[in-house]
GROMACS .gro file of C-alpha atoms in nm:
model
  157
    1UNK     CA    1  -3.383  -0.565  -2.191
    2UNK     CA    2  -3.389  -0.185  -2.186
    3UNK     CA    3  -3.089  -0.143  -1.954
    4UNK     CA    4  -2.852  -0.365  -2.155
    5UNK     CA    5  -2.662  -0.072  -2.306
    6UNK     CA    6  -2.633   0.100  -1.966
    7UNK     CA    7  -2.499  -0.220  -1.808
    8UNK     CA    8  -2.251  -0.259  -2.095
    9UNK     CA    9  -2.133   0.104  -2.059
   10UNK     CA   10  -2.096   0.069  -1.682
   11UNK     CA   11  -1.899  -0.254  -1.728
   12UNK     CA   12  -1.659  -0.085  -1.974
   13UNK     CA   13  -1.612   0.197  -1.721
   14UNK     CA   14  -1.536  -0.056  -1.447
   15UNK     CA   15  -1.279  -0.232  -1.667
   16UNK     CA   16  -1.111   0.099  -1.758
   17UNK     CA   17  -1.084   0.194  -1.390
   18UNK     CA   18  -0.945  -0.148  -1.296
   19UNK     CA   19  -0.678  -0.117  -1.565
   20UNK     CA   20  -0.585   0.231  -1.445
   21UNK     CA   21  -0.560   0.116  -1.083
   22UNK     CA   22  -0.311  -0.150  -1.195
   23UNK     CA   23  -0.114   0.107  -1.395
   24UNK     CA   24  -0.112   0.349  -1.099
   25UNK     CA   25   0.031   0.075  -0.878
   26UNK     CA   26   0.317   0.033  -1.128
   27UNK     CA   27   0.381   0.406  -1.124
   28UNK     CA   28   0.547   0.378  -0.782
   29UNK     CA   29   0.832   0.181  -0.933
   30UNK     CA   30   0.878   0.444  -1.203
   31UNK     CA   31   0.899   0.714  -0.938
   32UNK     CA   32   1.149   0.515  -0.734
   33UNK     CA   33   1.373   0.454  -1.035
   34UNK     CA   34   1.320   0.814  -1.156
   35UNK     CA   35   1.277   0.693  -1.513
   36UNK     CA   36   1.178   1.024  -1.672
   37UNK     CA   37   1.094   0.882  -2.016
   38UNK     CA   38   0.867   0.618  -1.865
   39UNK     CA   39   0.706   0.879  -1.638
   40UNK     CA   40   0.630   1.099  -1.939
   41UNK     CA   41   0.478   0.801  -2.122
   42UNK     CA   42   0.274   0.728  -1.810
   43UNK     CA   43   0.150   1.087  -1.798
   44UNK     CA   44   0.038   1.061  -2.162
   45UNK     CA   45  -0.135   0.731  -2.086
   46UNK     CA   46  -0.315   0.895  -1.791
   47UNK     CA   47  -0.438   1.174  -2.018
   48UNK     CA   48  -0.570   0.912  -2.262
   49UNK     CA   49  -0.739   0.733  -1.971
   50UNK     CA   50  -0.912   1.051  -1.860
   51UNK     CA   51  -1.040   1.115  -2.212
   52UNK     CA   52  -1.160   0.754  -2.237
   53UNK     CA   53  -1.341   0.775  -1.904
   54UNK     CA   54  -1.510   1.098  -2.012
   55UNK     CA   55  -1.639   0.921  -2.326
   56UNK     CA   56  -1.753   0.620  -2.122
   57UNK     CA   57  -1.936   0.842  -1.872
   58UNK     CA   58  -2.110   1.020  -2.159
   59UNK     CA   59  -2.207   0.685  -2.310
   60UNK     CA   60  -2.345   0.570  -1.974
   61UNK     CA   61  -2.537   0.894  -1.935
   62UNK     CA   62  -2.689   0.857  -2.280
   63UNK     CA   63  -2.780   0.492  -2.220
   64UNK     CA   64  -2.948   0.574  -1.888
   65UNK     CA   65  -3.134   0.867  -2.046
   66UNK     CA   66  -3.258   0.643  -2.328
   67UNK     CA   67  -3.363   0.374  -2.079
   68UNK     CA   68  -3.546   0.632  -1.868
   69UNK     CA   69  -3.732   0.752  -2.175
   70UNK     CA   70  -3.831   0.399  -2.280
   71UNK     CA   71  -3.936   0.309  -1.924
   72UNK     CA   72  -4.116   0.643  -1.883
   73UNK     CA   73  -3.917   0.743  -1.574
   74UNK     CA   74  -3.880   1.104  -1.466
   75UNK     CA   75  -3.605   1.029  -1.211
   76UNK     CA   76  -3.344   0.761  -1.274
   77UNK     CA   77  -3.239   0.583  -0.957
   78UNK     CA   78  -3.149   0.223  -0.891
   79UNK     CA   79  -3.477   0.188  -0.703
   80UNK     CA   80  -3.685   0.325  -0.991
   81UNK     CA   81  -3.499   0.106  -1.239
   82UNK     CA   82  -3.540  -0.198  -1.012
   83UNK     CA   83  -3.916  -0.149  -1.012
   84UNK     CA   84  -3.916  -0.194  -1.392
   85UNK     CA   85  -3.618  -0.425  -1.455
   86UNK     CA   86  -3.497  -0.582  -1.129
   87UNK     CA   87  -3.225  -0.806  -1.276
   88UNK     CA   88  -3.054  -0.540  -1.482
   89UNK     CA   89  -3.089  -0.282  -1.205
   90UNK     CA   90  -2.926  -0.521  -0.959
   91UNK     CA   91  -2.637  -0.581  -1.200
   92UNK     CA   92  -2.604  -0.208  -1.252
   93UNK     CA   93  -2.601  -0.150  -0.877
   94UNK     CA   94  -2.321  -0.404  -0.828
   95UNK     CA   95  -2.114  -0.252  -1.110
   96UNK     CA   96  -2.165   0.100  -0.970
   97UNK     CA   97  -2.042  -0.023  -0.631
   98UNK     CA   98  -1.730  -0.166  -0.795
   99UNK     CA   99  -1.676   0.159  -0.987
  100UNK     CA  100  -1.697   0.359  -0.663
  101UNK     CA  101  -1.448   0.126  -0.493
  102UNK     CA  102  -1.207   0.144  -0.786
  103UNK     CA  103  -1.236   0.522  -0.802
  104UNK     CA  104  -1.156   0.544  -0.431
  105UNK     CA  105  -0.858   0.310  -0.474
  106UNK     CA  106  -0.733   0.518  -0.766
  107UNK     CA  107  -0.766   0.838  -0.564
  108UNK     CA  108  -0.564   0.682  -0.281
  109UNK     CA  109  -0.296   0.561  -0.522
  110UNK     CA  110  -0.283   0.906  -0.677
  111UNK     CA  111  -0.225   1.062  -0.334
  112UNK     CA  112   0.056   0.816  -0.262
  113UNK     CA  113   0.212   0.869  -0.605
  114UNK     CA  114   0.188   1.246  -0.561
  115UNK     CA  115   0.371   1.215  -0.229
  116UNK     CA  116   0.642   1.001  -0.388
  117UNK     CA  117   0.674   1.241  -0.683
  118UNK     CA  118   0.710   1.537  -0.446
  119UNK     CA  119   0.977   1.352  -0.254
  120UNK     CA  120   1.163   1.263  -0.574
  121UNK     CA  121   1.145   1.625  -0.689
  122UNK     CA  122   1.292   1.743  -0.359
  123UNK     CA  123   1.574   1.492  -0.399
  124UNK     CA  124   1.652   1.606  -0.753
  125UNK     CA  125   1.644   1.972  -0.651
  126UNK     CA  126   1.882   1.907  -0.361
  127UNK     CA  127   2.124   1.727  -0.595
  128UNK     CA  128   2.112   2.016  -0.842
  129UNK     CA  129   2.165   2.267  -0.563
  130UNK     CA  130   2.462   2.069  -0.432
  131UNK     CA  131   2.618   2.072  -0.778
  132UNK     CA  132   2.548   2.439  -0.841
  133UNK     CA  133   2.494   2.617  -0.509
  134UNK     CA  134   2.345   2.964  -0.491
  135UNK     CA  135   2.436   3.197  -0.207
  136UNK     CA  136   2.170   3.233   0.057
  137UNK     CA  137   2.313   3.542   0.225
  138UNK     CA  138   2.219   3.903   0.161
  139UNK     CA  139   2.433   4.215   0.189
  140UNK     CA  140   2.332   4.513   0.400
  141UNK     CA  141   2.131   4.664   0.110
  142UNK     CA  142   1.914   4.352   0.098
  143UNK     CA  143   2.062   4.227  -0.228
  144UNK     CA  144   2.168   3.870  -0.270
  145UNK     CA  145   2.542   3.857  -0.226
  146UNK     CA  146   2.733   3.716  -0.518
  147UNK     CA  147   3.010   3.486  -0.409
  148UNK     CA  148   3.205   3.243  -0.616
  149UNK     CA  149   3.289   2.901  -0.489
  150UNK     CA  150   3.657   2.994  -0.477
  151UNK     CA  151   3.628   3.311  -0.274
  152UNK     CA  152   3.389   3.534  -0.085
  153UNK     CA  153   3.372   3.909  -0.133
  154UNK     CA  154   3.287   4.145   0.149
  155UNK     CA  155   3.079   4.452   0.074
  156UNK     CA  156   3.209   4.642   0.377
  157UNK     CA  157   3.352   4.985   0.310
   0.00000   0.00000   0.00000
């Protein structure tokens, strides 16, 4: 079977995406608990995932290019592969569908996690500002007025 390596590469890609979708679902809890150490570990794991997916995509590309060469195909499509190896092409088509669905789910989870992270950042910034407020007023020269928490100074002459 000429497409065996391509099917194997696509299956590894599908498994990697499924694992990342599960990890992204768990990220919500990390954001809610604001566990910074765990969030940093998660960011490192995401970087490793992206590197792994890049290698898997390259492997899939190479396997499909080799299969196209062996099958003497100029254009590699599911239809052209199905004309030569219907079983493997059908399996590949199913796996590609699952990969697309998982990628869409991961993108949606990333949007949700980004929203939650932005909200958590706003919360942290408001706490920091409450603990160490900065004046928001300007004097008549357009400079930020400097006032201590104990007293306010007027710049009127």
